[in-house]
Amino acid sequence: MTQHVRGATRLAGLVALLAAGAGSASAHVKYVTPGSDPVEVAAFLSAALTDPFNLAVLGAGGVGVAVAGAAYLRFRPLPNDVRAFRRTMASYESLLPWLLRLAVGLPLVGAGFSGYFFSPAVQSSSPVFVRLFGITVGFLLLFGFGTRLVAAVGLGTYLVGLAVEPALVLAFEYVPGFLAIALVGGGRPSADHVVASMAADDRTFYSRIDPFYRRVALPFVERTRHLEAYVPAVLRVGLGLTFVYLGVAQKLMEPGDALAVVAKYDLTAVVPVAPELWVVGAGLTEALVGVLLVGGAFTRAASGVAFLLFTTTLFGLPDDPVLAHISLFGLVSALLVTGGGPLSVDRALSSRGADDAESDGDASGRSAGA
């Protein structure tokens, strides 16, 4: 019996190491390897998923995640701590526009100075335009000037670029980032907030010469204010699709490049398992995080796992262009603040929990009245 317990403990520890280390293999592999020999996908998956040890590790990981989720929903441990955490995160919502601007503006400035177009995998044949675009749009977002318009320009430019260069899908996180910024605006602190405050004050000279604030900006904000509530859904779906793509299309469907990353950084020395298990484990971990984010299930937990994956990448892949991942760091941090939001499993479970609590309260009241 003791041997079985020890074996299960070791297996669980191995699963945990693989989950924590998956970030090293789950970086954008196109950035860190020049290419590799093609590997037949069906043969790779067949070899990886018919190995008994691989199946045991992956099965234990899947069962562990399912049991942990079910146990949390059933027992709701540490309720006061969870409420305090959520309350603290909610108190940061006024800083959400600033966080989003930093998350998108900083990597754009870095892309401009480095000479690539959104993604390090896309080197443009027009370096002057790429540099001017990245630096200009990035600094305007950081400064918070004309924020909604700049975000719309950035989104349109990315979508046009994606139609021309499909490799830009590696930077798809810019889509939810730009959309979210366009919805929330510059917030505070920002140049937009300063200008709006001056334009709204009839006592200032600027309010008499500003042709834009009352005629365009204020009506637009009033008409779109109700859409701000959907920012968490925009971020969830956009980031979730990004994770699913990176896990499935870039790892499981292109195992040759992923295996090259494992070999290049000797990741099997970190966790001594077969390279195939590294790749499959990383791909499935990213895909699971993506599915949870798209559905809005355990959103903050999934965002925390994603943040952990990105952090391990910093240490696991020393020549990975970290600046390109700042957008992902910032956007998952935004989800830690907002939670699942509307149209999410989390919201549905929260509403059902509130209804159950209200029903229990009514029942208790009727019993006391009786």
Tab-separated table of C-alpha atoms in Angstrom:
chain	number	residue	atom	x	y	z
A	1	MET	CA	0.000	0.000	0.000
A	2	THR	CA	2.805	2.363	0.949
A	3	GLN	CA	4.499	1.694	-2.390
A	4	HIS	CA	1.289	2.593	-4.231
A	5	VAL	CA	1.030	5.847	-2.284
A	6	ARG	CA	4.650	6.702	-3.029
A	7	GLY	CA	4.126	5.889	-6.699
A	8	ALA	CA	1.046	8.088	-6.864
A	9	THR	CA	2.906	10.886	-5.094
A	10	ARG	CA	5.768	10.723	-7.565
A	11	LEU	CA	3.369	10.677	-10.486
A	12	ALA	CA	1.492	13.694	-9.131
A	13	GLY	CA	4.791	15.516	-8.602
A	14	LEU	CA	5.822	14.774	-12.169
A	15	VAL	CA	2.508	16.116	-13.456
A	16	ALA	CA	2.992	19.303	-11.436
A	17	LEU	CA	6.516	19.768	-12.800
A	18	LEU	CA	5.280	19.281	-16.342
A	19	ALA	CA	2.488	21.804	-15.848
A	20	ALA	CA	4.853	24.372	-14.342
A	21	GLY	CA	7.511	23.742	-16.946
A	22	ALA	CA	5.127	23.727	-19.882
A	23	GLY	CA	5.660	27.434	-20.284
A	24	SER	CA	9.219	26.810	-21.383
A	25	ALA	CA	8.048	24.645	-24.252
A	26	SER	CA	4.941	26.729	-24.870
A	27	ALA	CA	6.646	29.914	-25.941
A	28	HIS	CA	6.178	31.038	-29.501
A	29	VAL	CA	8.470	28.408	-30.979
A	30	LYS	CA	8.856	30.305	-34.234
A	31	TYR	CA	10.806	32.953	-32.282
A	32	VAL	CA	13.418	30.674	-30.825
A	33	THR	CA	14.146	28.047	-33.455
A	34	PRO	CA	15.001	28.623	-37.120
A	35	GLY	CA	13.093	25.512	-38.143
A	36	SER	CA	13.375	21.754	-37.992
A	37	ASP	CA	12.836	18.604	-39.963
A	38	PRO	CA	9.143	17.946	-40.582
A	39	VAL	CA	7.495	15.364	-38.342
A	40	GLU	CA	4.366	13.459	-39.341
A	41	VAL	CA	1.636	14.614	-36.983
A	42	ALA	CA	-0.336	11.361	-36.899
A	43	ALA	CA	2.763	9.259	-36.279
A	44	PHE	CA	3.956	11.644	-33.561
A	45	LEU	CA	0.643	11.680	-31.700
A	46	SER	CA	0.267	7.927	-32.063
A	47	ALA	CA	3.710	7.304	-30.572
A	48	ALA	CA	3.172	9.807	-27.768
A	49	LEU	CA	-0.336	8.707	-26.821
A	50	THR	CA	0.211	4.957	-26.973
A	51	ASP	CA	3.093	5.011	-24.519
A	52	PRO	CA	1.711	3.746	-21.168
A	53	PHE	CA	3.820	6.120	-19.077
A	54	ASN	CA	2.795	9.152	-21.151
A	55	LEU	CA	-0.847	8.143	-20.891
A	56	ALA	CA	-0.511	7.713	-17.119
A	57	VAL	CA	1.016	11.170	-16.674
A	58	LEU	CA	-1.476	12.911	-18.959
A	59	GLY	CA	-4.395	10.991	-17.456
A	60	ALA	CA	-3.300	11.836	-13.913
A	61	GLY	CA	-3.022	15.490	-14.888
A	62	GLY	CA	-6.477	15.546	-16.444
A	63	VAL	CA	-8.084	13.752	-13.514
A	64	GLY	CA	-6.274	16.025	-11.073
A	65	VAL	CA	-7.579	19.167	-12.771
A	66	ALA	CA	-11.132	17.794	-12.927
A	67	VAL	CA	-11.090	16.688	-9.284
A	68	ALA	CA	-9.642	20.013	-8.126
A	69	GLY	CA	-12.340	21.966	-9.990
A	70	ALA	CA	-15.161	19.761	-8.738
A	71	ALA	CA	-13.834	19.852	-5.160
A	72	TYR	CA	-13.659	23.640	-5.219
A	73	LEU	CA	-17.223	23.971	-6.502
A	74	ARG	CA	-18.474	21.452	-3.946
A	75	PHE	CA	-16.712	22.657	-0.802
A	76	ARG	CA	-15.821	26.303	-1.586
A	77	PRO	CA	-12.734	26.338	0.674
A	78	LEU	CA	-11.441	29.540	2.304
A	79	PRO	CA	-14.523	31.624	1.412
A	80	ASN	CA	-13.376	34.694	3.325
A	81	ASP	CA	-9.996	34.662	1.613
A	82	VAL	CA	-11.609	34.284	-1.807
A	83	ARG	CA	-14.005	37.174	-1.120
A	84	ALA	CA	-11.150	39.376	0.087
A	85	PHE	CA	-9.113	38.553	-3.013
A	86	ARG	CA	-12.009	39.300	-5.359
A	87	ARG	CA	-12.821	42.508	-3.510
A	88	THR	CA	-9.216	43.663	-3.781
A	89	MET	CA	-9.047	42.836	-7.491
A	90	ALA	CA	-12.319	44.702	-8.097
A	91	SER	CA	-10.836	47.783	-6.409
A	92	TYR	CA	-8.264	47.973	-9.218
A	93	GLU	CA	-10.858	48.267	-12.000
A	94	SER	CA	-10.393	52.032	-12.220
A	95	LEU	CA	-6.803	51.323	-13.283
A	96	LEU	CA	-7.835	48.851	-15.998
A	97	PRO	CA	-7.503	51.325	-18.918
A	98	TRP	CA	-3.982	52.200	-17.788
A	99	LEU	CA	-3.052	48.526	-17.496
A	100	LEU	CA	-4.387	47.816	-20.986
A	101	ARG	CA	-2.530	50.774	-22.472
A	102	LEU	CA	0.726	49.602	-20.912
A	103	ALA	CA	0.113	46.017	-22.078
A	104	VAL	CA	-0.284	47.061	-25.726
A	105	GLY	CA	1.796	50.238	-25.887
A	106	LEU	CA	5.045	48.882	-24.442
A	107	PRO	CA	5.446	45.908	-26.834
A	108	LEU	CA	4.503	48.120	-29.785
A	109	VAL	CA	7.263	50.569	-28.908
A	110	GLY	CA	9.636	47.638	-28.541
A	111	ALA	CA	8.521	46.245	-31.905
A	112	GLY	CA	9.109	49.619	-33.512
A	113	PHE	CA	12.639	49.988	-32.196
A	114	SER	CA	13.418	46.331	-32.998
A	115	GLY	CA	12.044	46.619	-36.541
A	116	TYR	CA	9.399	43.885	-36.537
A	117	PHE	CA	5.678	44.174	-37.256
A	118	PHE	CA	3.705	43.124	-34.156
A	119	SER	CA	5.428	39.717	-34.004
A	120	PRO	CA	9.178	38.938	-34.110
A	121	ALA	CA	8.253	36.287	-36.676
A	122	VAL	CA	7.242	39.026	-39.149
A	123	GLN	CA	10.079	41.172	-40.446
A	124	SER	CA	8.669	43.756	-42.833
A	125	SER	CA	10.139	44.775	-46.160
A	126	SER	CA	9.275	48.388	-45.212
A	127	PRO	CA	11.302	48.901	-42.019
A	128	VAL	CA	10.768	52.659	-41.914
A	129	PHE	CA	6.976	52.286	-41.850
A	130	VAL	CA	7.177	49.490	-39.282
A	131	ARG	CA	9.381	51.545	-36.975
A	132	LEU	CA	7.254	54.686	-37.296
A	133	PHE	CA	4.018	52.748	-36.791
A	134	GLY	CA	5.167	50.844	-33.719
A	135	ILE	CA	6.800	53.796	-32.015
A	136	THR	CA	4.013	56.282	-32.827
A	137	VAL	CA	1.039	54.074	-31.925
A	138	GLY	CA	2.855	52.668	-28.900
A	139	PHE	CA	3.786	56.047	-27.436
A	140	LEU	CA	0.323	57.509	-28.096
A	141	LEU	CA	-1.214	54.597	-26.180
A	142	LEU	CA	1.264	54.959	-23.337
A	143	PHE	CA	0.584	58.698	-23.218
A	144	GLY	CA	-3.153	58.088	-23.470
A	145	PHE	CA	-3.772	60.656	-26.194
A	146	GLY	CA	-6.556	60.003	-28.711
A	147	THR	CA	-6.695	56.560	-27.154
A	148	ARG	CA	-9.840	55.144	-28.769
A	149	LEU	CA	-8.916	56.430	-32.232
A	150	VAL	CA	-5.338	55.174	-31.936
A	151	ALA	CA	-6.580	51.732	-30.804
A	152	ALA	CA	-8.941	51.599	-33.803
A	153	VAL	CA	-6.083	52.489	-36.157
A	154	GLY	CA	-3.888	49.846	-34.547
A	155	LEU	CA	-6.605	47.193	-34.847
A	156	GLY	CA	-7.281	48.025	-38.491
A	157	THR	CA	-3.580	47.946	-39.329
A	158	TYR	CA	-3.163	44.564	-37.640
A	159	LEU	CA	-6.148	43.043	-39.468
A	160	VAL	CA	-4.898	44.289	-42.836
A	161	GLY	CA	-1.458	42.910	-42.026
A	162	LEU	CA	-2.975	39.571	-40.985
A	163	ALA	CA	-4.752	39.273	-44.322
A	164	VAL	CA	-1.417	39.761	-46.092
A	165	GLU	CA	0.828	37.838	-43.687
A	166	PRO	CA	-0.874	34.910	-41.888
A	167	ALA	CA	2.116	34.548	-39.536
A	168	LEU	CA	0.724	37.568	-37.662
A	169	VAL	CA	-1.730	35.172	-36.026
A	170	LEU	CA	1.133	34.616	-33.564
A	171	ALA	CA	0.310	38.084	-32.208
A	172	PHE	CA	-3.481	37.665	-32.197
A	173	GLU	CA	-3.616	38.937	-28.616
A	174	TYR	CA	-3.432	42.456	-30.064
A	175	VAL	CA	-7.013	42.063	-31.326
A	176	PRO	CA	-8.654	41.788	-27.878
A	177	GLY	CA	-6.139	44.320	-26.558
A	178	PHE	CA	-7.039	46.987	-29.120
A	179	LEU	CA	-10.771	46.236	-28.822
A	180	ALA	CA	-10.685	46.532	-25.035
A	181	ILE	CA	-8.801	49.836	-25.196
A	182	ALA	CA	-11.274	51.185	-27.762
A	183	LEU	CA	-14.102	50.341	-25.350
A	184	VAL	CA	-12.660	51.729	-22.108
A	185	GLY	CA	-10.712	54.675	-23.504
A	186	GLY	CA	-7.683	56.239	-21.877
A	187	GLY	CA	-8.925	56.253	-18.297
A	188	ARG	CA	-6.688	57.880	-15.739
A	189	PRO	CA	-3.927	58.870	-15.703
A	190	SER	CA	-3.940	59.836	-19.374
A	191	ALA	CA	-3.675	62.854	-21.631
A	192	ASP	CA	-7.276	62.228	-22.708
A	193	HIS	CA	-8.455	62.598	-19.122
A	194	VAL	CA	-6.573	65.875	-18.714
A	195	VAL	CA	-7.935	67.287	-21.972
A	196	ALA	CA	-11.483	66.130	-21.184
A	197	SER	CA	-11.329	67.724	-17.727
A	198	MET	CA	-10.262	71.039	-19.226
A	199	ALA	CA	-12.853	70.868	-22.013
A	200	ALA	CA	-15.665	70.054	-19.577
A	201	ASP	CA	-14.913	73.088	-17.390
A	202	ASP	CA	-16.745	76.098	-18.852
A	203	ARG	CA	-14.438	78.428	-16.946
A	204	THR	CA	-11.351	77.414	-18.942
A	205	PHE	CA	-10.228	79.109	-22.128
A	206	TYR	CA	-9.650	75.690	-23.685
A	207	SER	CA	-13.334	74.763	-23.316
A	208	ARG	CA	-14.232	77.664	-25.654
A	209	ILE	CA	-11.875	76.597	-28.451
A	210	ASP	CA	-12.107	72.805	-28.290
A	211	PRO	CA	-14.185	71.667	-31.302
A	212	PHE	CA	-14.096	67.960	-30.515
A	213	TYR	CA	-15.045	67.144	-26.929
A	214	ARG	CA	-18.748	68.105	-26.782
A	215	ARG	CA	-19.576	67.404	-30.426
A	216	VAL	CA	-17.795	64.074	-30.935
A	217	ALA	CA	-16.068	62.575	-27.901
A	218	LEU	CA	-18.796	62.988	-25.285
A	219	PRO	CA	-21.684	61.670	-27.472
A	220	PHE	CA	-19.578	58.703	-28.565
A	221	VAL	CA	-18.707	57.788	-24.992
A	222	GLU	CA	-22.343	58.036	-23.914
A	223	ARG	CA	-23.525	55.805	-26.779
A	224	THR	CA	-20.912	53.122	-26.136
A	225	ARG	CA	-20.681	53.191	-22.336
A	226	HIS	CA	-22.862	50.086	-21.961
A	227	LEU	CA	-20.360	48.079	-24.012
A	228	GLU	CA	-17.597	48.549	-21.432
A	229	ALA	CA	-19.156	45.760	-19.366
A	230	TYR	CA	-18.149	43.304	-22.107
A	231	VAL	CA	-14.420	44.065	-21.892
A	232	PRO	CA	-13.756	40.896	-19.820
A	233	ALA	CA	-15.552	38.799	-22.454
A	234	VAL	CA	-13.505	40.405	-25.245
A	235	LEU	CA	-10.252	39.720	-23.405
A	236	ARG	CA	-11.264	36.164	-22.462
A	237	VAL	CA	-12.285	35.082	-25.940
A	238	GLY	CA	-9.346	36.751	-27.666
A	239	LEU	CA	-6.733	35.373	-25.284
A	240	GLY	CA	-8.450	31.987	-25.132
A	241	LEU	CA	-8.352	31.606	-28.907
A	242	THR	CA	-4.693	32.631	-28.852
A	243	PHE	CA	-3.891	29.921	-26.313
A	244	VAL	CA	-5.837	27.266	-28.209
A	245	TYR	CA	-3.993	28.157	-31.402
A	246	LEU	CA	-0.591	28.086	-29.718
A	247	GLY	CA	-1.342	24.778	-28.033
A	248	VAL	CA	-2.999	22.921	-30.879
A	249	ALA	CA	-1.756	24.441	-34.129
A	250	GLN	CA	1.753	25.352	-33.034
A	251	LYS	CA	2.573	22.433	-30.750
A	252	LEU	CA	0.431	19.404	-31.529
A	253	MET	CA	0.107	20.093	-35.260
A	254	GLU	CA	3.750	21.208	-35.721
A	255	PRO	CA	5.608	18.814	-33.417
A	256	GLY	CA	8.875	19.153	-35.325
A	257	ASP	CA	9.435	22.768	-34.273
A	258	ALA	CA	8.272	22.065	-30.710
A	259	LEU	CA	10.625	19.094	-30.425
A	260	ALA	CA	13.443	21.319	-31.700
A	261	VAL	CA	12.801	23.733	-28.820
A	262	VAL	CA	12.892	20.874	-26.303
A	263	ALA	CA	16.201	19.674	-27.766
A	264	LYS	CA	17.731	23.148	-28.068
A	265	TYR	CA	17.203	23.998	-24.399
A	266	ASP	CA	17.655	20.443	-23.092
A	267	LEU	CA	14.294	20.599	-21.357
A	268	THR	CA	14.343	16.873	-20.704
A	269	ALA	CA	17.121	17.572	-18.213
A	270	VAL	CA	14.713	19.824	-16.289
A	271	VAL	CA	11.961	17.198	-16.171
A	272	PRO	CA	13.323	13.786	-17.247
A	273	VAL	CA	10.547	12.619	-19.544
A	274	ALA	CA	10.389	11.882	-23.253
A	275	PRO	CA	10.438	14.926	-25.564
A	276	GLU	CA	7.091	13.794	-26.967
A	277	LEU	CA	5.536	14.108	-23.512
A	278	TRP	CA	6.972	17.602	-23.165
A	279	VAL	CA	5.370	18.718	-26.404
A	280	VAL	CA	2.006	17.045	-25.828
A	281	GLY	CA	1.892	18.236	-22.215
A	282	ALA	CA	2.656	21.830	-23.220
A	283	GLY	CA	0.122	21.767	-26.052
A	284	LEU	CA	-2.673	20.313	-23.931
A	285	THR	CA	-1.938	22.726	-21.065
A	286	GLU	CA	-2.186	25.744	-23.362
A	287	ALA	CA	-5.316	24.377	-25.032
A	288	LEU	CA	-6.990	23.758	-21.656
A	289	VAL	CA	-6.167	27.267	-20.441
A	290	GLY	CA	-7.577	28.624	-23.693
A	291	VAL	CA	-10.826	26.673	-23.418
A	292	LEU	CA	-11.307	27.800	-19.811
A	293	LEU	CA	-10.752	31.424	-20.794
A	294	VAL	CA	-13.128	31.274	-23.770
A	295	GLY	CA	-15.845	29.773	-21.575
A	296	GLY	CA	-15.054	32.021	-18.630
A	297	ALA	CA	-14.670	29.067	-16.265
A	298	PHE	CA	-12.295	29.613	-13.317
A	299	THR	CA	-11.128	32.716	-15.176
A	300	ARG	CA	-8.821	34.106	-12.520
A	301	ALA	CA	-7.295	30.676	-11.865
A	302	ALA	CA	-6.711	30.115	-15.593
A	303	SER	CA	-5.190	33.598	-15.860
A	304	GLY	CA	-2.893	32.805	-12.943
A	305	VAL	CA	-1.749	29.595	-14.647
A	306	ALA	CA	-1.124	31.549	-17.853
A	307	PHE	CA	0.925	34.113	-15.942
A	308	LEU	CA	2.962	31.271	-14.429
A	309	LEU	CA	3.599	29.808	-17.892
A	310	PHE	CA	4.860	33.155	-19.179
A	311	THR	CA	7.083	33.605	-16.136
A	312	THR	CA	8.719	30.201	-16.546
A	313	THR	CA	9.386	31.129	-20.171
A	314	LEU	CA	11.590	33.985	-18.967
A	315	PHE	CA	13.861	31.521	-17.198
A	316	GLY	CA	13.490	28.539	-19.521
A	317	LEU	CA	14.217	30.261	-22.841
A	318	PRO	CA	17.002	32.806	-22.305
A	319	ASP	CA	17.024	34.094	-25.888
A	320	ASP	CA	13.240	34.379	-26.217
A	321	PRO	CA	12.158	37.962	-27.087
A	322	VAL	CA	10.469	38.685	-23.765
A	323	LEU	CA	9.316	42.130	-24.888
A	324	ALA	CA	6.999	40.481	-27.414
A	325	HIS	CA	5.165	38.716	-24.565
A	326	ILE	CA	4.434	41.838	-22.488
A	327	SER	CA	1.030	42.100	-24.148
A	328	LEU	CA	0.140	38.605	-22.931
A	329	PHE	CA	1.407	39.370	-19.418
A	330	GLY	CA	-0.653	42.555	-19.285
A	331	LEU	CA	-3.860	41.110	-20.702
A	332	VAL	CA	-3.952	38.088	-18.392
A	333	SER	CA	-3.262	40.517	-15.534
A	334	ALA	CA	-6.315	42.475	-16.673
A	335	LEU	CA	-8.390	39.296	-16.423
A	336	LEU	CA	-7.126	38.793	-12.877
A	337	VAL	CA	-8.703	42.190	-12.161
A	338	THR	CA	-11.989	41.754	-14.031
A	339	GLY	CA	-12.680	38.053	-13.602
A	340	GLY	CA	-14.950	36.310	-16.089
A	341	GLY	CA	-17.465	39.116	-16.512
A	342	PRO	CA	-20.693	38.676	-18.502
A	343	LEU	CA	-21.360	35.682	-20.759
A	344	SER	CA	-19.162	33.434	-18.632
A	345	VAL	CA	-19.495	30.215	-16.676
A	346	ASP	CA	-18.157	32.047	-13.624
A	347	ARG	CA	-20.990	34.603	-13.793
A	348	ALA	CA	-23.587	31.865	-14.199
A	349	LEU	CA	-22.223	29.936	-11.206
A	350	SER	CA	-22.075	33.116	-9.149
A	351	SER	CA	-25.697	33.958	-9.984
A	352	ARG	CA	-26.828	30.435	-9.132
A	353	GLY	CA	-24.952	30.601	-5.835
A	354	ALA	CA	-26.667	33.885	-4.993
A	355	ASP	CA	-30.068	32.399	-5.869
A	356	ASP	CA	-29.381	29.366	-3.682
A	357	ALA	CA	-28.334	31.590	-0.797
A	358	GLU	CA	-31.490	33.684	-1.210
A	359	SER	CA	-33.643	30.519	-1.288
A	360	ASP	CA	-31.961	29.243	1.863
A	361	GLY	CA	-32.612	32.566	3.519
A	362	ASP	CA	-36.281	32.511	2.534
A	363	ALA	CA	-36.637	28.958	3.831
A	364	SER	CA	-35.031	29.913	7.129
A	365	GLY	CA	-37.362	32.887	7.433
A	366	ARG	CA	-40.432	30.758	6.793
A	367	SER	CA	-39.258	28.226	9.374
A	368	ALA	CA	-38.730	30.952	11.938
A	369	GLY	CA	-42.141	32.404	11.155
A	370	ALA	CA	-43.746	29.024	11.591
